[in-house]
Short mmCIF file of C-alpha atoms in Angstrom, two decimals:
data_model
loop_
_atom_site.label_atom_id
_atom_site.label_comp_id
_atom_site.label_asym_id
_atom_site.label_seq_id
_atom_site.Cartn_x
_atom_site.Cartn_y
_atom_site.Cartn_z
CA MET Z 1 -26.46 38.45 26.53
CA ARG Z 2 -27.10 41.13 29.33
CA ARG Z 3 -28.17 39.55 33.23
CA PRO Z 4 -32.17 40.22 34.01
CA THR Z 5 -32.07 43.55 35.91
CA LEU Z 6 -32.58 43.28 39.64
CA PHE Z 7 -35.96 45.01 39.20
CA ALA Z 8 -37.48 42.86 36.25
CA LEU Z 9 -35.99 40.24 38.50
CA ALA Z 10 -38.16 41.28 41.39
CA LEU Z 11 -40.60 42.68 39.52
CA ALA Z 12 -41.21 38.86 38.06
CA VAL Z 13 -41.24 36.97 41.34
CA ALA Z 14 -43.56 39.92 42.33
CA LEU Z 15 -46.28 38.53 39.89
CA LEU Z 16 -45.12 34.48 40.48
CA ILE Z 17 -45.88 34.48 43.84
CA PRO Z 18 -49.39 32.98 44.70
CA PRO Z 19 -51.67 35.20 46.67
CA VAL Z 20 -52.78 34.98 50.07
CA ALA Z 21 -54.41 36.59 52.70
CA GLN Z 22 -53.25 39.60 54.23
CA GLY Z 23 -53.77 41.49 57.06
CA GLN Z 24 -56.11 38.84 58.49
CA ALA Z 25 -58.45 38.59 61.79
CA PRO Z 26 -56.43 37.40 64.59
CA VAL Z 27 -56.82 33.72 65.14
CA ASP Z 28 -60.50 33.08 67.23
CA ALA Z 29 -59.15 30.26 69.50
CA PRO Z 30 -55.38 29.59 70.37
CA SER Z 31 -55.11 26.02 68.40
CA LEU Z 32 -51.96 24.91 68.38
CA GLU Z 33 -53.04 23.21 65.61
CA PRO Z 34 -52.15 24.87 62.07
CA PRO Z 35 -54.79 25.94 59.48
CA ALA Z 36 -55.04 23.49 56.75
CA GLU Z 37 -55.36 25.30 54.16
CA ALA Z 38 -52.14 27.71 54.99
CA LEU Z 39 -50.59 24.20 55.55
CA ALA Z 40 -51.45 23.16 51.21
CA THR Z 41 -49.49 25.98 50.79
CA ILE Z 42 -46.40 24.50 51.35
CA THR Z 43 -45.56 22.40 47.94
CA GLY Z 44 -42.56 20.32 46.41
CA ARG Z 45 -43.14 22.32 43.44
CA GLU Z 46 -43.17 25.46 44.58
CA ILE Z 47 -39.64 23.93 46.20
CA GLY Z 48 -38.25 23.04 43.23
CA ALA Z 49 -39.31 26.22 41.38
CA HIS Z 50 -37.75 28.08 44.12
CA VAL Z 51 -34.49 25.56 43.78
CA GLY Z 52 -34.44 26.36 40.55
CA PHE Z 53 -33.70 29.92 40.28
CA LEU Z 54 -31.57 30.43 43.66
CA ALA Z 55 -28.98 27.24 42.05
CA SER Z 56 -28.67 28.46 38.86
CA ASP Z 57 -25.70 29.07 36.51
CA LEU Z 58 -26.99 33.11 36.83
CA LEU Z 59 -26.25 33.52 40.65
CA ARG Z 60 -22.85 31.91 40.40
CA GLY Z 61 -22.88 30.15 43.54
CA ARG Z 62 -24.26 33.17 45.75
CA GLU Z 63 -20.59 34.03 47.07
CA ALA Z 64 -21.68 36.45 50.13
CA GLY Z 65 -21.08 40.55 49.19
CA THR Z 66 -21.09 39.45 45.11
CA VAL Z 67 -23.55 41.13 42.83
CA ASP Z 68 -24.85 37.63 42.95
CA ALA Z 69 -25.52 37.17 46.42
CA ARG Z 70 -27.62 40.26 45.77
CA LEU Z 71 -29.43 38.88 43.30
CA ALA Z 72 -30.75 36.23 45.20
CA ALA Z 73 -31.60 39.30 48.42
CA GLU Z 74 -33.73 41.36 46.01
CA TYR Z 75 -35.09 37.89 45.16
CA LEU Z 76 -36.32 36.78 48.72
CA ALA Z 77 -37.39 40.50 49.48
CA SER Z 78 -39.59 40.56 46.27
CA ALA Z 79 -41.11 37.51 47.89
CA LEU Z 80 -41.81 39.11 51.15
CA ALA Z 81 -43.09 41.80 49.20
CA GLY Z 82 -45.74 40.18 47.58
CA MET Z 83 -46.65 37.83 50.61
CA GLY Z 84 -47.44 41.51 52.45
CA ALA Z 85 -44.79 40.67 55.27
CA GLU Z 86 -43.86 43.66 56.97
CA PRO Z 87 -39.82 44.59 56.14
CA MET Z 88 -38.05 44.63 59.35
CA GLY Z 89 -34.42 45.04 58.56
CA ASP Z 90 -32.43 48.58 58.72
CA HIS Z 91 -34.27 51.81 58.96
CA ILE Z 92 -34.80 54.03 56.14
CA HIS Z 93 -35.78 57.01 54.66
CA GLY Z 94 -38.68 58.69 56.87
CA GLY Z 95 -38.70 56.06 59.77
CA LYS Z 96 -39.14 53.01 57.71
CA ARG Z 97 -37.68 49.61 57.76
CA SER Z 98 -36.25 47.73 54.86
CA TYR Z 99 -36.11 44.10 53.97
CA TYR Z 100 -32.37 44.28 54.15
CA GLN Z 101 -30.16 44.56 57.38
CA CYS Z 102 -26.41 45.64 56.07
CA PHE Z 103 -23.50 44.59 57.40
CA MET Z 104 -20.04 44.86 56.15
CA LEU Z 105 -17.63 43.05 55.65
CA GLU Z 106 -13.57 43.16 54.62
CA ARG Z 107 -12.31 40.97 52.29
CA THR Z 108 -8.41 40.38 53.23
CA MET Z 109 -5.86 39.04 50.14
CA PRO Z 110 -2.67 37.40 51.58
CA GLU Z 111 -0.10 37.82 49.06
CA SER Z 112 2.41 34.95 48.70
CA GLY Z 113 4.95 37.49 46.66
CA GLY Z 114 5.22 39.59 49.88
CA ALA Z 115 5.77 37.24 52.42
CA GLU Z 116 9.66 37.31 53.58
CA LEU Z 117 11.56 36.32 56.32
CA THR Z 118 15.14 36.22 56.68
CA LEU Z 119 16.96 35.29 59.67
CA THR Z 120 20.59 36.91 60.80
CA ILE Z 121 22.47 34.50 63.02
CA VAL Z 122 24.99 36.71 65.35
CA HIS Z 123 28.44 35.14 67.07
CA GLY Z 124 30.31 38.18 68.21
CA PRO Z 125 31.35 40.45 65.24
CA GLY Z 126 30.32 37.72 62.52
CA ARG Z 127 27.33 37.43 60.83
CA ARG Z 128 25.14 34.72 59.00
CA LYS Z 129 21.85 35.39 57.57
CA ILE Z 130 19.23 33.53 56.14
CA ALA Z 131 17.10 33.93 53.38
CA CYS Z 132 13.81 31.59 53.99
CA GLU Z 133 11.39 30.45 51.35
CA LEU Z 134 7.77 30.52 52.29
CA GLY Z 135 6.35 27.23 52.44
CA ALA Z 136 9.55 24.71 52.71
CA ASP Z 137 11.38 26.91 55.10
CA TYR Z 138 8.59 28.46 57.30
CA THR Z 139 4.78 28.46 57.80
CA TYR Z 140 2.23 31.13 59.26
CA PHE Z 141 -1.25 31.34 59.06
CA PRO Z 142 -1.76 34.82 57.25
CA GLY Z 143 -5.35 35.56 58.16
CA ASN Z 144 -4.99 38.50 60.82
CA VAL Z 145 -1.72 39.65 60.21
CA ALA Z 146 -0.82 43.07 59.77
CA ALA Z 147 0.52 44.19 56.20
CA GLY Z 148 3.95 45.68 56.42
CA GLU Z 149 7.28 44.75 58.06
CA VAL Z 150 8.97 44.20 61.07
CA GLU Z 151 12.14 44.08 62.09
CA ALA Z 152 13.99 43.02 65.71
CA PRO Z 153 16.14 40.84 67.91
CA ALA Z 154 14.45 37.59 69.02
CA VAL Z 155 14.89 36.94 72.48
CA PHE Z 156 14.52 32.86 73.66
CA VAL Z 157 12.23 32.17 75.81
CA GLY Z 158 12.32 28.28 75.77
CA LEU Z 159 8.52 27.40 75.33
CA GLY Z 160 6.92 30.41 76.33
CA ARG Z 161 5.25 28.85 79.39
CA VAL Z 162 4.00 31.36 81.66
CA ASP Z 163 1.61 29.36 84.56
CA ALA Z 164 0.83 31.07 87.90
CA GLU Z 165 -0.61 27.70 88.94
CA ASN Z 166 1.82 25.78 88.52
CA LYS Z 167 5.10 28.67 88.79
CA ILE Z 168 6.12 28.05 85.58
CA ASP Z 169 7.28 31.53 83.92
CA ASP Z 170 9.96 31.22 81.01
CA TYR Z 171 9.87 34.48 80.53
CA ALA Z 172 11.20 35.36 84.11
CA GLY Z 173 14.08 37.91 83.95
CA LYS Z 174 13.56 38.09 79.69
CA HIS Z 175 12.49 41.56 78.26
CA VAL Z 176 10.27 40.74 74.70
CA LYS Z 177 8.57 43.76 74.29
CA GLY Z 178 9.57 45.66 70.78
CA SER Z 179 11.55 42.39 69.67
CA PHE Z 180 10.68 38.75 68.79
CA VAL Z 181 10.29 35.58 71.24
CA LEU Z 182 11.75 32.60 69.97
CA ALA Z 183 10.58 29.22 70.99
CA HIS Z 184 10.47 25.89 70.33
CA ARG Z 185 6.67 24.86 69.64
CA GLY Z 186 4.33 23.98 71.96
CA ASP Z 187 1.11 24.85 72.88
CA GLN Z 188 0.39 27.26 69.58
CA ALA Z 189 -2.35 29.08 71.14
CA ALA Z 190 -1.19 30.50 74.49
CA GLN Z 191 2.00 30.69 73.51
CA VAL Z 192 0.77 33.25 71.17
CA ARG Z 193 -1.39 34.71 74.06
CA ALA Z 194 1.54 35.12 76.24
CA ALA Z 195 3.76 36.63 73.63
CA ARG Z 196 1.07 39.08 72.60
CA GLU Z 197 0.48 40.30 76.87
CA LYS Z 198 3.73 40.03 76.92
CA GLY Z 199 4.07 42.93 73.76
CA ALA Z 200 5.86 40.77 71.67
CA LEU Z 201 5.86 42.06 67.58
CA GLY Z 202 6.23 38.25 66.61
CA LEU Z 203 6.21 34.59 67.75
CA ILE Z 204 8.65 32.09 65.92
CA LEU Z 205 8.81 28.66 66.64
CA ILE Z 206 11.09 25.80 66.04
CA ALA Z 207 9.19 22.82 64.74
CA PRO Z 208 10.51 19.20 66.60
CA PRO Z 209 12.19 17.34 63.65
CA PRO Z 210 9.72 15.24 61.77
CA PRO Z 211 9.24 11.16 61.58
CA GLY Z 212 9.77 11.51 58.21
CA VAL Z 213 11.19 13.15 55.26
CA PRO Z 214 9.42 16.42 56.14
CA SER Z 215 6.71 17.82 53.32
CA VAL Z 216 6.06 21.13 51.73
CA VAL Z 217 3.04 22.67 52.87
CA THR Z 218 2.40 25.50 49.96
CA PRO Z 219 1.20 29.12 50.48
CA ARG Z 220 -2.18 28.69 49.63
CA GLN Z 221 -2.57 25.60 52.24
CA MET Z 222 -1.48 28.04 54.36
CA GLY Z 223 -4.42 30.47 53.51
CA PHE Z 224 -2.41 32.65 51.26
CA ASP Z 225 -3.90 34.00 47.36
CA ARG Z 226 -7.17 33.48 47.98
CA PRO Z 227 -9.24 35.71 49.50
CA ARG Z 228 -11.16 35.72 52.73
CA LEU Z 229 -13.98 37.34 55.38
CA THR Z 230 -13.67 38.75 58.22
CA LEU Z 231 -17.40 41.45 59.86
CA GLY Z 232 -15.83 44.34 59.76
CA PRO Z 233 -11.89 45.52 60.26
CA ALA Z 234 -10.25 42.26 61.23
CA PRO Z 235 -8.60 42.02 64.79
CA VAL Z 236 -4.85 42.11 64.09
CA GLU Z 237 -3.01 39.12 65.63
CA ILE Z 238 0.79 39.30 65.38
CA PRO Z 239 2.94 36.85 63.31
CA ALA Z 240 2.79 33.25 64.55
CA VAL Z 241 5.68 31.56 62.23
CA THR Z 242 7.02 28.30 62.15
CA LEU Z 243 10.66 26.77 61.36
CA VAL Z 244 10.29 23.97 59.53
CA ALA Z 245 13.69 20.78 59.96
CA PRO Z 246 15.85 21.05 58.46
CA LEU Z 247 16.69 25.10 59.29
CA GLY Z 248 14.38 25.10 63.13
CA GLN Z 249 16.82 22.68 63.78
CA ARG Z 250 20.01 24.09 62.02
CA LEU Z 251 18.84 27.40 64.54
CA VAL Z 252 19.18 25.22 67.93
CA GLU Z 253 22.18 23.86 66.53
CA ALA Z 254 23.98 27.32 65.58
CA LEU Z 255 22.29 29.09 68.76
CA GLY Z 256 22.96 26.61 71.37
CA LEU Z 257 19.35 26.94 72.60
CA SER Z 258 18.23 24.50 75.42
CA ALA Z 259 16.39 21.66 75.22
CA PRO Z 260 12.50 22.94 75.09
CA GLU Z 261 11.52 21.70 79.15
CA ALA Z 262 14.45 23.23 80.11
CA SER Z 263 14.59 25.85 82.65
CA PRO Z 264 15.36 28.35 82.66
CA PRO Z 265 15.67 28.35 79.08
CA THR Z 266 19.60 29.39 77.27
CA ALA Z 267 20.85 29.99 74.53
CA ASP Z 268 24.52 29.90 74.35
CA GLY Z 269 25.56 30.28 71.39
CA GLY Z 270 24.57 33.34 69.49
CA THR Z 271 21.60 36.00 69.03
CA LEU Z 272 19.52 36.19 66.75
CA HIS Z 273 17.82 39.34 64.51
CA ALA Z 274 14.56 38.38 62.39
CA ARG Z 275 12.96 40.98 59.38
CA PHE Z 276 9.16 39.66 58.95
CA ALA Z 277 7.56 41.37 56.03
CA HIS Z 278 3.88 40.36 55.32
CA SER Z 279 1.30 41.76 52.52
CA ALA Z 280 -2.28 41.66 51.80
CA ARG Z 281 -5.30 43.81 50.26
CA ARG Z 282 -7.83 44.86 52.20
CA GLU Z 283 -11.17 45.59 50.73
CA PRO Z 284 -14.86 46.50 52.43
CA ILE Z 285 -17.94 45.10 51.51
CA GLU Z 286 -21.24 45.57 51.75
CA ASP Z 287 -23.56 42.23 52.99
CA ARG Z 288 -27.50 41.77 53.87
CA ASN Z 289 -29.41 39.64 55.37
CA VAL Z 290 -33.18 40.00 54.38
CA VAL Z 291 -35.65 40.37 57.17
CA GLY Z 292 -40.17 39.78 57.19
CA PHE Z 293 -42.01 40.28 60.31
CA PHE Z 294 -45.48 39.55 60.41
CA PRO Z 295 -46.60 40.43 64.01
CA GLY Z 296 -48.55 38.48 66.77
CA SER Z 297 -52.15 39.14 67.23
CA ASP Z 298 -51.68 38.80 70.80
CA PRO Z 299 -50.76 42.48 72.39
CA GLU Z 300 -48.66 41.13 75.21
CA LYS Z 301 -47.34 37.69 73.32
CA ALA Z 302 -47.04 39.65 70.21
CA LYS Z 303 -43.97 40.84 72.14
CA GLU Z 304 -42.31 37.82 71.82
CA VAL Z 305 -40.83 36.18 68.49
CA ILE Z 306 -40.47 33.20 66.86
CA VAL Z 307 -37.35 33.74 64.71
CA TYR Z 308 -36.96 31.16 61.45
CA SER Z 309 -33.71 31.24 59.50
CA ALA Z 310 -32.07 29.61 56.77
CA HIS Z 311 -29.01 31.12 54.74
CA TYR Z 312 -28.96 31.90 51.02
CA ASP Z 313 -25.42 31.97 50.46
CA HIS Z 314 -22.35 29.63 48.71
CA GLU Z 315 -19.37 28.89 47.72
CA GLY Z 316 -19.81 31.21 44.61
CA VAL Z 317 -16.73 30.41 41.05
CA ASP Z 318 -13.49 28.55 41.85
CA ASP Z 319 -10.33 29.35 40.49
CA ARG Z 320 -11.26 27.06 36.94
CA GLY Z 321 -14.51 29.13 36.62
CA GLU Z 322 -16.91 26.12 37.76
CA ILE Z 323 -19.99 27.44 39.54
CA TYR Z 324 -21.09 26.01 43.27
CA ASN Z 325 -24.27 26.33 42.72
CA GLY Z 326 -25.27 25.36 46.56
CA ALA Z 327 -28.90 23.03 45.76
CA ASP Z 328 -28.78 21.91 48.75
CA ASP Z 329 -26.52 24.31 50.77
CA ASN Z 330 -28.72 26.24 51.17
CA ALA Z 331 -31.23 26.87 48.28
CA SER Z 332 -32.83 24.61 49.83
CA GLY Z 333 -33.38 25.61 52.48
CA THR Z 334 -33.62 29.17 51.54
CA SER Z 335 -36.81 28.13 49.59
CA GLY Z 336 -38.53 25.88 52.52
CA LEU Z 337 -38.32 29.11 54.56
CA LEU Z 338 -40.18 30.91 51.62
CA GLU Z 339 -43.18 28.57 51.91
CA VAL Z 340 -42.83 28.26 55.52
CA ALA Z 341 -43.68 32.25 54.89
CA GLN Z 342 -45.72 32.30 52.78
CA ALA Z 343 -48.15 29.88 54.76
CA PHE Z 344 -47.96 32.52 57.89
CA ALA Z 345 -49.24 34.57 55.30
CA ALA Z 346 -52.02 32.55 54.21
CA ALA Z 347 -52.85 31.87 58.02
CA PRO Z 348 -54.54 34.29 60.16
CA ARG Z 349 -52.08 35.71 62.70
CA PRO Z 350 -50.82 33.55 65.90
CA ALA Z 351 -50.54 34.76 69.05
CA ARG Z 352 -47.09 35.72 69.36
CA SER Z 353 -44.87 37.42 66.28
CA VAL Z 354 -42.97 35.20 63.33
CA LEU Z 355 -39.70 36.79 62.12
CA PHE Z 356 -38.14 35.26 58.11
CA LEU Z 357 -34.28 36.09 58.74
CA TRP Z 358 -32.27 34.91 55.48
CA VAL Z 359 -28.90 34.96 56.34
CA SER Z 360 -25.55 35.86 54.33
CA ALA Z 361 -21.64 35.17 55.08
CA GLU Z 362 -22.58 31.45 56.73
CA GLU Z 363 -20.18 29.75 54.57
CA LYS Z 364 -17.67 32.27 55.92
CA GLY Z 365 -18.43 31.66 59.50
CA LEU Z 366 -21.66 32.64 60.36
CA LEU Z 367 -20.54 35.93 60.01
CA GLY Z 368 -24.45 37.14 58.99
CA SER Z 369 -26.50 35.56 61.69
CA LYS Z 370 -23.74 36.75 63.90
CA TRP Z 371 -24.58 40.32 62.64
CA TYR Z 372 -27.99 39.57 63.71
CA ALA Z 373 -28.00 38.07 66.63
CA ASP Z 374 -25.90 40.63 68.20
CA ARG Z 375 -27.73 43.53 66.67
CA PRO Z 376 -30.78 41.92 66.16
CA THR Z 377 -33.91 43.89 64.32
CA LEU Z 378 -37.90 43.68 66.22
CA PRO Z 379 -40.11 45.85 66.88
CA ASP Z 380 -39.92 48.38 70.45
CA GLY Z 381 -40.21 45.78 73.57
CA ALA Z 382 -39.46 43.02 70.98
CA ARG Z 383 -37.38 39.68 72.06
CA ILE Z 384 -36.63 36.58 70.17
CA VAL Z 385 -37.89 32.89 71.72
CA ALA Z 386 -37.02 30.68 69.85
CA ASN Z 387 -35.19 29.82 66.06
CA ILE Z 388 -36.08 27.40 63.60
CA ASN Z 389 -33.47 27.23 61.68
CA LEU Z 390 -33.29 24.95 57.66
CA ASP Z 391 -29.60 23.93 56.79
CA MET Z 392 -29.56 21.21 53.96
CA ILE Z 393 -33.04 20.03 54.07
CA GLY Z 394 -33.51 18.68 50.08
CA ARG Z 395 -31.52 15.14 49.79
CA ASN Z 396 -31.05 11.56 51.61
CA ASP Z 397 -32.92 9.38 52.84
CA PRO Z 398 -37.34 10.81 51.72
CA ALA Z 399 -38.54 9.42 54.95
CA LYS Z 400 -35.77 10.87 57.48
CA ILE Z 401 -34.58 13.99 58.75
CA GLY Z 402 -31.71 15.12 61.30
CA ALA Z 403 -32.59 16.77 64.39
CA THR Z 404 -30.34 18.95 66.68
CA PRO Z 405 -29.56 19.80 69.98
CA SER Z 406 -30.52 15.88 71.01
CA PRO Z 407 -31.15 15.42 74.99
CA ASP Z 408 -27.24 15.14 74.97
CA LEU Z 409 -26.81 18.37 74.79
CA PRO Z 410 -26.98 20.58 77.01
CA ASP Z 411 -29.22 23.39 75.36
CA HIS Z 412 -32.13 20.60 74.42
CA ASN Z 413 -35.29 22.78 74.29
CA THR Z 414 -38.68 22.29 74.15
CA LEU Z 415 -38.31 23.55 70.19
CA VAL Z 416 -36.89 19.50 69.70
CA VAL Z 417 -39.40 17.96 71.78
CA ASP Z 418 -42.67 19.58 69.55
CA ALA Z 419 -40.69 18.74 66.39
CA ALA Z 420 -40.27 14.38 66.70
CA GLU Z 421 -45.00 15.11 66.77
CA ALA Z 422 -44.35 17.98 63.94
CA THR Z 423 -42.22 15.48 61.37
CA LYS Z 424 -44.36 12.26 62.49
CA ALA Z 425 -47.38 13.80 61.25
CA GLU Z 426 -45.67 14.31 57.90
CA GLY Z 427 -44.01 11.05 57.67
CA LEU Z 428 -40.25 11.86 58.34
CA GLU Z 429 -38.62 10.21 61.03
CA MET Z 430 -36.27 12.74 63.46
CA LEU Z 431 -32.98 11.33 63.70
CA PHE Z 432 -30.55 12.78 66.94
CA ASP Z 433 -27.77 12.47 64.66
CA THR Z 434 -26.93 15.99 63.94
CA ASP Z 435 -25.17 17.02 67.40
CA GLN Z 436 -21.73 16.88 65.63
CA PHE Z 437 -22.62 19.79 63.11
CA TYR Z 438 -25.02 22.24 66.19
CA GLY Z 439 -22.17 24.82 65.48
CA ARG Z 440 -21.72 24.69 62.35
CA THR Z 441 -25.32 26.49 61.30
CA ASP Z 442 -26.68 30.02 62.26
CA SER Z 443 -28.54 28.84 65.33
CA TYR Z 444 -25.60 28.37 67.06
CA ASN Z 445 -25.66 32.24 66.84
CA PHE Z 446 -28.96 32.44 68.60
CA ALA Z 447 -28.12 29.41 71.34
CA ALA Z 448 -24.91 31.80 72.24
CA LYS Z 449 -27.50 34.69 73.81
CA GLY Z 450 -29.58 31.78 75.37
CA ILE Z 451 -32.40 31.37 73.01
CA PRO Z 452 -34.11 27.95 72.53
CA VAL Z 453 -32.88 26.77 68.80
CA ILE Z 454 -33.76 23.33 66.71
CA PHE Z 455 -31.36 22.55 63.75
CA PHE Z 456 -33.06 20.81 60.64
CA PHE Z 457 -30.78 18.50 58.81
CA ALA Z 458 -31.29 16.22 55.93
CA GLY Z 459 -27.26 15.11 56.02
CA LEU Z 460 -24.35 15.14 54.44
CA HIS Z 461 -23.62 13.21 50.63
CA ASP Z 462 -21.01 13.07 47.98
CA ASP Z 463 -22.35 16.59 46.28
CA TYR Z 464 -21.44 18.31 50.17
CA HIS Z 465 -19.58 22.02 48.71
CA LYS Z 466 -19.25 20.18 45.21
CA PRO Z 467 -19.97 22.07 42.21
CA THR Z 468 -21.89 18.68 41.12
CA ASP Z 469 -24.50 19.85 44.12
CA ASP Z 470 -27.51 21.27 41.58
CA ALA Z 471 -30.98 21.90 41.48
CA GLU Z 472 -32.28 18.40 39.89
CA LYS Z 473 -31.11 16.88 42.25
CA ILE Z 474 -32.96 18.06 44.61
CA ASP Z 475 -35.67 16.08 46.66
CA ALA Z 476 -38.50 18.74 46.29
CA GLU Z 477 -41.19 16.74 47.51
CA LYS Z 478 -38.83 15.96 51.36
CA ALA Z 479 -38.33 19.24 51.34
CA ALA Z 480 -41.22 20.47 51.15
CA ARG Z 481 -42.02 17.86 53.75
CA VAL Z 482 -39.38 19.68 56.43
CA ALA Z 483 -41.07 22.75 55.16
CA ARG Z 484 -44.47 21.77 56.61
CA ALA Z 485 -43.18 20.06 60.17
CA ALA Z 486 -41.50 23.84 60.20
CA PHE Z 487 -44.53 25.38 59.79
CA ARG Z 488 -46.58 23.32 62.17
CA LEU Z 489 -43.93 23.60 64.99
CA GLY Z 490 -43.48 27.34 64.47
CA TRP Z 491 -47.13 28.19 64.50
CA LYS Z 492 -47.53 25.62 67.72
CA ALA Z 493 -44.26 27.60 69.61
CA ALA Z 494 -46.55 30.79 68.19
CA GLN Z 495 -49.74 29.67 70.28
CA SER Z 496 -48.48 28.19 73.07
CA PRO Z 497 -49.50 29.45 76.73
CA GLU Z 498 -45.79 29.67 77.37
CA PRO Z 499 -43.13 30.10 74.81
CA PRO Z 500 -40.18 27.60 74.50
CA ARG Z 501 -37.25 26.90 77.03
CA LYS Z 502 -34.80 24.94 78.13
CA ILE Z 503 -35.01 21.48 79.06
CA GLU Z 504 -32.99 21.17 82.34
CA ARG Z 505 -30.50 17.75 81.90
CA GLN Z 506 -31.28 14.73 84.79
CA PRO Z 507 -27.96 14.30 86.32
#
């Protein structure tokens, strides 16, 4: 059976969205309580219906950059159109906007079959070649390594330390530009940074002997033979190869390398030449955020925008063909946000503007929200003053919801204070048990811009990032209570005399 066309799906969704009042008059008085009739439009029945579609096998896990994610985006945009939300994505023909903010990703597939490392130990006229096996003799993370071959001598630099404050420079008197750097493994990030700044082509690190029998790392565990997505062309990094025992120790003995802490580092037994090859396929792909907008009624406050966000992507399909439907992560938050948008559409316009943002590629590293936070699509002169993010709101205790940032974090703000009242009004106890996830969802990219944020999160469960995260396990009534609390919170933020602000921590 053929899959439904995008147009057919869009038409069906538009017909299913309940009719709401559009273009209503401004609120007469700045009430901080949302209209009861608008609040009542947020129901568990509708959330369950949205989750049922978004987390169905038809959408095959909504992996970022796929036609499956595009189907989800079409569903969201069609819902926004049915509500009467203004499109606030990219500009299209005639100066109009679409509901989509498009951005480019790069899919990189590092290929283990093209990974090669050959070491040549030189003692005077004698040469000994060692063909190294990936995983057994050496490891490296292939993410941003440029494809191609590099062949060059290796210069030993001990631990490869450069510390001006403590007057340590293991590179003193050594010319490494255009060569590999050979070093004992230490602070790897600092070692890579120093080697790159010195102009090295790559870094070869000797791991200390393991306490037990060394284990073999598979290429897939290192990140080979599976795609990786980045925003645009990934920055190129020099390769950092680790030689594991016993090869690393054989090299120490063969070259007469000094101990890690020795200064200056010496190699008395010979020299090393290395040939390194890396293979990767790179493919640009387009992805999209979905953006809808309700302008505020106050001429000045309308320039201040409350942004609601949720990610609509998930993990797609694995190598065995199992679909990761992502009902809780994050069809639940996506559906809750649809209901909040519907409530704003059914209400008179509050003073401040409200923007609804569904982002993609959260599962690939918060990429869609980073793109939007760096390049917000807003009316001229407008700025974002708050972000309310919903991610995984449909499982666990039906009477509790987590929120962050708590008072223990420097980004604690008045949104969080007001959220306690909003959740209580919906029969929910708000817990500060979510701070460890603060940097793992899309609100983090807004907080990085200094914007007050709150992230509602119902917690992990046994189906997290598994094919068993299915629609029938969602507590749609709980998700509706969280969505109603989020509507209450956003309404108050849109109506208050002052926008949300950070709360200074007490010494």
